[in-house]
Amino acid sequence: MATTQFTKKTLGLETSEPAVTPPPPPTTATTFVKKPKLASKSRKREIPEGLWTKCPKCSTMVFDKELDENLKVCTQCQHHFPIGSRERIHSLVETCTFEEMDAGMTSVDPLNFVDRIPYITRIQEHQASTKLKDAVITGIGKINDQRVALGVMDFSFIAATLGSVVGEKLTRLIEKATEKELPLIIISTSGGARMQEGMLSLMQMAKTCGALAYHARAKLPYISVLTHPTTAGVMASYASVGDLIIAEPGAMIGFAGPRVIKDTTQAELPPGFQTAEFLLDHGLIDAIIPRKEMKERLTEYLSFMTVGRKPAPAA
Ligand SMILES: [Zn+2]
């Protein structure tokens, strides 16, 4: 027991201990203690939650309804907040034209993986909180007059990690687009591969790109839209092989995180590294498009890229 005490002392804990309990303030402080500060706290609690959101960029309090109407873009500084896949589809696709594919597909936890909690429990929790089955929604719909195959990822589902469901749903979408001679748009966001599915997750990179190669061979256009953040396995596969690669303003785009790169290369990273603006300057992406202009610009690109294409033969 004595040894433990000595170890504590050598760690320098002794010096920090007095600071934890500061000496009582002078006698005048007693009058202040009596002030009923609780009243102001309870008044704050009366403000209903979910009415206002603080913009992380300009610190403005934005009215939630206003934020929703502005497609989750700050009305003051144009900061792009994360947006759910269903909201995004709603903002792009004509009403009642979207036919979802493989809506019920869900992961079966092939490795019986357990990290902090069992993987299957993690999936169930995310399914309950997000009302999604996995991190991507795929389907065919109309953007203005253009019929397109559209895949939209959702970061709120396990950081939109690329697992076997995301890979399979996207591959089926790409194959459907090739079969129906449709242009393809994939709106990506991702924290990387889904480690809970190990190698099965990594092989989705090759599988999706294989399907994209057949789509490209049929001379069909593929537009990749990168949103904040698009990283790791997704960026290293289908997100970076679009005929046209566009991004939302301020989106973080990269493979490994900046800290890992800094530690590996032992070099200072340039300012703005891994942002959409930096990548546009360096030629990795073709354009940065604000969310509110996305629908019109996609329509323009699609009509340009499909001009002169003979209409699809009747089925
Ligand atoms: Zn703002």
Coordinates of C-alpha atoms and ligand atoms in Angstrom, one line a residue:
M1 CA 0.0 0.0 0.0
A2 CA 2.9 2.3 0.8
T3 CA 4.3 1.7 -2.6
T4 CA 1.1 3.0 -4.3
Q5 CA 1.3 6.2 -2.4
F6 CA 4.9 6.8 -3.5
T7 CA 4.0 6.2 -7.1
K8 CA 1.3 8.7 -6.9
K9 CA 3.7 11.3 -5.6
T10 CA 6.3 10.7 -8.4
L11 CA 3.5 11.2 -11.0
G12 CA 3.1 14.8 -9.7
L13 CA -0.5 14.2 -8.7
E14 CA 0.2 15.7 -5.3
T15 CA 0.8 19.2 -6.6
S16 CA -2.4 19.2 -8.6
E17 CA -4.6 18.0 -5.8
P18 CA -4.9 21.3 -3.9
A19 CA -6.2 23.0 -7.0
V20 CA -9.2 20.6 -7.2
T21 CA -10.6 22.1 -4.0
P22 CA -9.9 25.8 -4.0
P23 CA -9.9 27.6 -0.7
P24 CA -13.3 29.1 0.3
P25 CA -13.8 32.7 -0.9
P26 CA -13.8 35.6 1.6
T27 CA -16.7 36.2 3.9
T28 CA -18.5 38.6 1.5
A29 CA -19.2 35.7 -0.8
T30 CA -22.0 34.4 1.4
T31 CA -24.4 37.1 0.2
F32 CA -23.9 36.0 -3.4
V33 CA -24.5 32.4 -2.6
K34 CA -28.0 33.3 -1.6
K35 CA -28.8 34.7 -5.0
P36 CA -31.4 32.4 -6.6
K37 CA -29.5 31.6 -9.8
L38 CA -31.6 28.6 -10.5
A39 CA -34.4 30.8 -11.7
S40 CA -32.5 32.0 -14.8
K41 CA -31.4 28.4 -15.5
S42 CA -35.0 27.1 -15.5
R43 CA -36.1 29.9 -17.7
K44 CA -33.5 28.8 -20.3
R45 CA -34.9 25.3 -20.2
E46 CA -38.3 26.7 -21.1
I47 CA -37.1 27.4 -24.6
P48 CA -38.3 24.4 -26.7
E49 CA -35.4 22.4 -28.1
G50 CA -35.0 22.0 -31.9
L51 CA -36.2 25.5 -32.8
W52 CA -32.8 27.1 -33.4
T53 CA -29.5 25.8 -34.6
K54 CA -26.2 27.5 -34.0
C55 CA -24.1 27.7 -37.2
P56 CA -20.6 26.3 -36.5
K57 CA -19.0 28.6 -39.0
C58 CA -20.5 32.1 -38.2
S59 CA -22.1 31.3 -34.8
T60 CA -25.5 32.8 -35.9
M61 CA -28.6 31.2 -34.4
V62 CA -30.6 30.1 -37.4
F63 CA -34.3 29.3 -37.1
D64 CA -34.7 25.6 -37.9
K65 CA -37.7 26.2 -40.2
E66 CA -35.7 28.7 -42.1
L67 CA -32.8 26.3 -42.3
D68 CA -35.0 23.5 -43.6
E69 CA -36.5 25.8 -46.3
N70 CA -32.9 26.8 -47.3
L71 CA -32.0 23.1 -47.8
K72 CA -29.9 23.1 -44.6
V73 CA -27.6 26.0 -45.7
C74 CA -26.9 28.8 -43.2
T75 CA -28.7 31.9 -44.4
Q76 CA -25.9 34.2 -43.2
C77 CA -22.6 32.5 -44.3
Q78 CA -23.8 29.8 -46.6
H79 CA -22.3 27.1 -44.4
H80 CA -23.7 23.7 -45.6
F81 CA -25.1 21.6 -42.8
P82 CA -25.4 17.9 -43.2
I83 CA -28.6 16.8 -44.9
G84 CA -30.3 13.5 -44.8
S85 CA -30.6 11.3 -47.9
R86 CA -34.4 11.5 -48.1
E87 CA -34.3 15.3 -47.8
R88 CA -31.7 15.5 -50.5
I89 CA -33.7 13.2 -52.9
H90 CA -36.7 15.4 -52.2
S91 CA -34.7 18.5 -53.1
L92 CA -33.5 17.0 -56.5
V93 CA -36.1 14.6 -57.8
E94 CA -39.6 15.5 -59.2
T95 CA -42.4 14.6 -56.8
C96 CA -43.7 11.0 -57.1
T97 CA -41.1 10.0 -59.7
F98 CA -38.6 8.3 -57.5
E99 CA -38.8 4.5 -57.5
E100 CA -36.6 3.2 -54.7
M101 CA -34.7 0.0 -55.3
D102 CA -33.8 -2.7 -52.7
A103 CA -35.4 -0.7 -49.9
G104 CA -35.4 -3.6 -47.4
M105 CA -31.8 -4.7 -47.8
T106 CA -29.9 -5.0 -44.5
S107 CA -26.6 -6.3 -43.2
V108 CA -26.5 -9.8 -41.8
D109 CA -23.4 -9.3 -39.6
P110 CA -21.4 -12.1 -41.4
L111 CA -18.4 -11.9 -39.0
N112 CA -20.5 -11.8 -35.7
F113 CA -18.4 -8.7 -35.0
V114 CA -18.3 -7.1 -31.6
D115 CA -16.6 -3.8 -30.9
R116 CA -17.9 -1.7 -28.0
I117 CA -21.3 -3.2 -28.7
P118 CA -22.3 -6.1 -31.1
Y119 CA -22.4 -4.9 -34.7
I120 CA -26.0 -6.2 -35.1
T121 CA -27.1 -4.1 -32.1
R122 CA -25.3 -1.1 -33.7
I123 CA -27.2 -1.6 -36.9
Q124 CA -30.5 -2.0 -35.1
E125 CA -29.9 1.2 -33.1
H126 CA -29.1 3.2 -36.2
Q127 CA -32.1 1.7 -38.0
A128 CA -34.3 2.9 -35.2
S129 CA -32.8 6.4 -34.9
T130 CA -32.5 7.2 -38.6
K131 CA -35.5 5.2 -40.0
L132 CA -33.0 3.9 -42.7
K133 CA -32.0 0.3 -43.4
D134 CA -28.4 1.2 -44.2
A135 CA -26.3 4.2 -45.3
V136 CA -27.5 4.6 -48.9
I137 CA -30.8 5.0 -50.8
T138 CA -30.9 4.1 -54.4
G139 CA -33.5 4.3 -57.1
I140 CA -34.6 5.7 -60.4
G141 CA -36.3 9.1 -60.7
K142 CA -36.6 12.2 -62.8
I143 CA -34.5 15.4 -62.3
N144 CA -36.5 17.9 -64.3
D145 CA -37.0 16.0 -67.6
Q146 CA -34.0 13.7 -67.2
R147 CA -34.5 10.1 -66.0
V148 CA -31.6 9.1 -63.9
A149 CA -30.3 6.4 -61.6
L150 CA -29.6 8.1 -58.3
G151 CA -27.8 6.9 -55.2
V152 CA -27.6 9.1 -52.1
M153 CA -25.6 8.3 -49.0
D154 CA -26.5 9.3 -45.5
F155 CA -23.8 10.1 -42.9
S156 CA -26.2 9.7 -40.0
F157 CA -26.2 5.9 -40.5
I158 CA -22.9 4.6 -39.0
A159 CA -21.0 7.5 -40.6
A160 CA -22.1 6.3 -44.1
T161 CA -19.5 3.6 -44.0
L162 CA -19.2 1.4 -47.0
G163 CA -20.3 -2.1 -46.1
S164 CA -21.8 -4.9 -48.1
V165 CA -25.2 -3.4 -48.2
V166 CA -24.0 0.0 -49.5
G167 CA -21.8 -1.8 -52.1
E168 CA -24.5 -4.2 -53.2
K169 CA -27.2 -1.5 -53.5
L170 CA -24.9 0.8 -55.5
T171 CA -23.7 -2.1 -57.8
R172 CA -27.3 -3.1 -58.5
L173 CA -28.2 0.6 -59.2
I174 CA -25.2 0.9 -61.6
E175 CA -26.1 -2.3 -63.4
K176 CA -29.7 -1.2 -63.7
A177 CA -28.5 2.2 -65.1
T178 CA -26.4 0.3 -67.7
E179 CA -29.3 -2.0 -68.6
K180 CA -31.8 0.8 -68.9
E181 CA -29.2 3.1 -70.6
L182 CA -29.6 5.8 -67.9
P183 CA -27.1 8.4 -66.7
L184 CA -26.0 7.8 -63.1
I185 CA -25.5 10.2 -60.2
I186 CA -24.1 9.1 -56.9
I187 CA -24.1 11.6 -54.0
S188 CA -21.4 10.5 -51.6
T189 CA -20.5 11.1 -48.1
S190 CA -18.6 8.6 -46.0
G191 CA -16.2 8.0 -43.1
G192 CA -14.7 5.0 -45.0
A193 CA -15.0 1.3 -45.1
R194 CA -17.2 -0.5 -42.5
M195 CA -14.6 -2.2 -40.3
Q196 CA -17.2 -4.4 -38.7
E197 CA -17.5 -6.3 -42.1
G198 CA -13.7 -6.6 -42.7
M199 CA -12.7 -7.8 -46.1
L200 CA -16.3 -8.0 -47.3
S201 CA -16.4 -4.2 -46.9
L202 CA -13.2 -3.7 -48.8
M203 CA -14.3 -5.8 -51.8
Q204 CA -17.2 -3.4 -52.4
M205 CA -14.6 -0.9 -53.7
A206 CA -13.7 -3.2 -56.5
K207 CA -17.2 -4.4 -57.1
T208 CA -18.7 -0.9 -57.5
C209 CA -15.9 0.2 -59.8
G210 CA -16.3 -3.0 -61.9
A211 CA -19.9 -2.2 -62.5
L212 CA -19.0 1.4 -63.3
A213 CA -16.6 0.2 -65.9
Y214 CA -19.4 -1.6 -67.7
H215 CA -21.6 1.6 -67.4
A216 CA -18.7 3.6 -68.9
R217 CA -18.2 1.1 -71.7
A218 CA -21.8 1.7 -72.7
K219 CA -20.9 5.4 -73.1
L220 CA -23.3 6.4 -70.3
P221 CA -22.4 9.4 -68.1
Y222 CA -21.7 9.2 -64.4
I223 CA -21.7 12.3 -62.2
S224 CA -20.1 11.9 -58.8
V225 CA -21.2 14.5 -56.2
L226 CA -19.0 14.8 -53.1
T227 CA -20.5 16.2 -49.9
H228 CA -19.0 16.8 -46.5
P229 CA -17.2 14.6 -45.6
T230 CA -16.2 12.1 -48.3
T231 CA -13.2 10.1 -47.3
A232 CA -11.2 6.8 -47.3
G233 CA -12.6 3.7 -49.1
V234 CA -15.5 5.6 -50.8
M235 CA -13.2 8.4 -52.1
A236 CA -10.7 5.7 -53.2
S237 CA -13.3 3.9 -55.3
Y238 CA -16.6 5.0 -57.0
A239 CA -16.6 8.6 -55.7
S240 CA -13.4 9.6 -57.5
V241 CA -14.1 8.0 -60.9
G242 CA -17.0 10.1 -62.2
D243 CA -16.9 11.5 -65.7
L244 CA -17.7 14.7 -63.8
I245 CA -16.8 15.1 -60.2
I246 CA -18.5 18.0 -58.4
A247 CA -18.5 19.0 -54.7
E248 CA -20.4 21.1 -52.3
P249 CA -18.7 24.2 -50.9
G250 CA -16.4 23.5 -47.9
A251 CA -16.7 19.8 -48.1
M252 CA -13.8 17.8 -46.6
I253 CA -12.6 15.3 -49.2
G254 CA -9.6 13.0 -48.9
F255 CA -8.3 9.5 -48.3
A256 CA -6.6 9.4 -44.9
G257 CA -7.2 12.1 -42.3
P258 CA -4.9 15.1 -42.1
R259 CA -3.3 14.0 -38.8
V260 CA -2.4 10.6 -40.2
I261 CA -0.8 12.2 -43.3
K262 CA 1.0 14.7 -41.2
D263 CA 2.4 11.9 -38.9
T264 CA 3.4 9.8 -41.9
T265 CA 5.0 12.4 -44.1
Q266 CA 6.4 14.5 -41.2
A267 CA 5.6 17.6 -43.2
E268 CA 3.3 20.6 -42.6
L269 CA 0.2 20.4 -44.6
P270 CA -0.8 23.4 -46.8
P271 CA -3.7 25.6 -45.6
G272 CA -7.2 24.4 -46.7
F273 CA -5.8 20.9 -47.4
Q274 CA -8.5 18.3 -48.2
T275 CA -11.3 20.9 -48.8
A276 CA -13.3 21.0 -52.0
E277 CA -11.8 24.5 -52.8
F278 CA -8.2 23.1 -52.5
L279 CA -9.0 20.1 -54.6
L280 CA -10.6 22.3 -57.3
D281 CA -7.5 24.4 -57.5
H282 CA -5.4 21.3 -57.8
G283 CA -7.6 19.7 -60.5
L284 CA -9.0 16.7 -58.7
I285 CA -12.6 17.9 -59.0
D286 CA -14.4 19.8 -61.8
A287 CA -16.7 22.2 -60.0
I288 CA -18.0 23.4 -56.7
I289 CA -21.8 23.8 -56.6
P290 CA -23.9 25.3 -53.8
R291 CA -26.7 23.0 -52.7
K292 CA -29.4 25.4 -53.8
E293 CA -28.1 25.4 -57.4
M294 CA -27.4 21.6 -57.5
K295 CA -30.6 20.6 -59.2
E296 CA -30.4 23.1 -62.1
R297 CA -26.7 22.5 -62.6
L298 CA -27.2 18.7 -62.7
T299 CA -29.9 19.1 -65.2
E300 CA -27.6 21.2 -67.4
Y301 CA -24.8 18.7 -67.1
L302 CA -27.1 15.8 -67.9
S303 CA -28.6 17.4 -70.9
F304 CA -25.1 18.3 -72.2
M305 CA -23.7 14.8 -71.5
T306 CA -26.5 12.9 -73.1
V307 CA -26.9 15.1 -76.2
G308 CA -26.9 13.1 -79.4
R309 CA -27.5 9.9 -77.6
K310 CA -29.9 7.7 -79.5
P311 CA -33.0 7.0 -77.4
A312 CA -33.1 3.8 -75.5
P313 CA -34.6 0.9 -77.5
A314 CA -38.0 -0.1 -76.4
A315 CA -38.0 -3.0 -73.9
Ligands
ZN1 ZN -23.4 30.6 -40.7

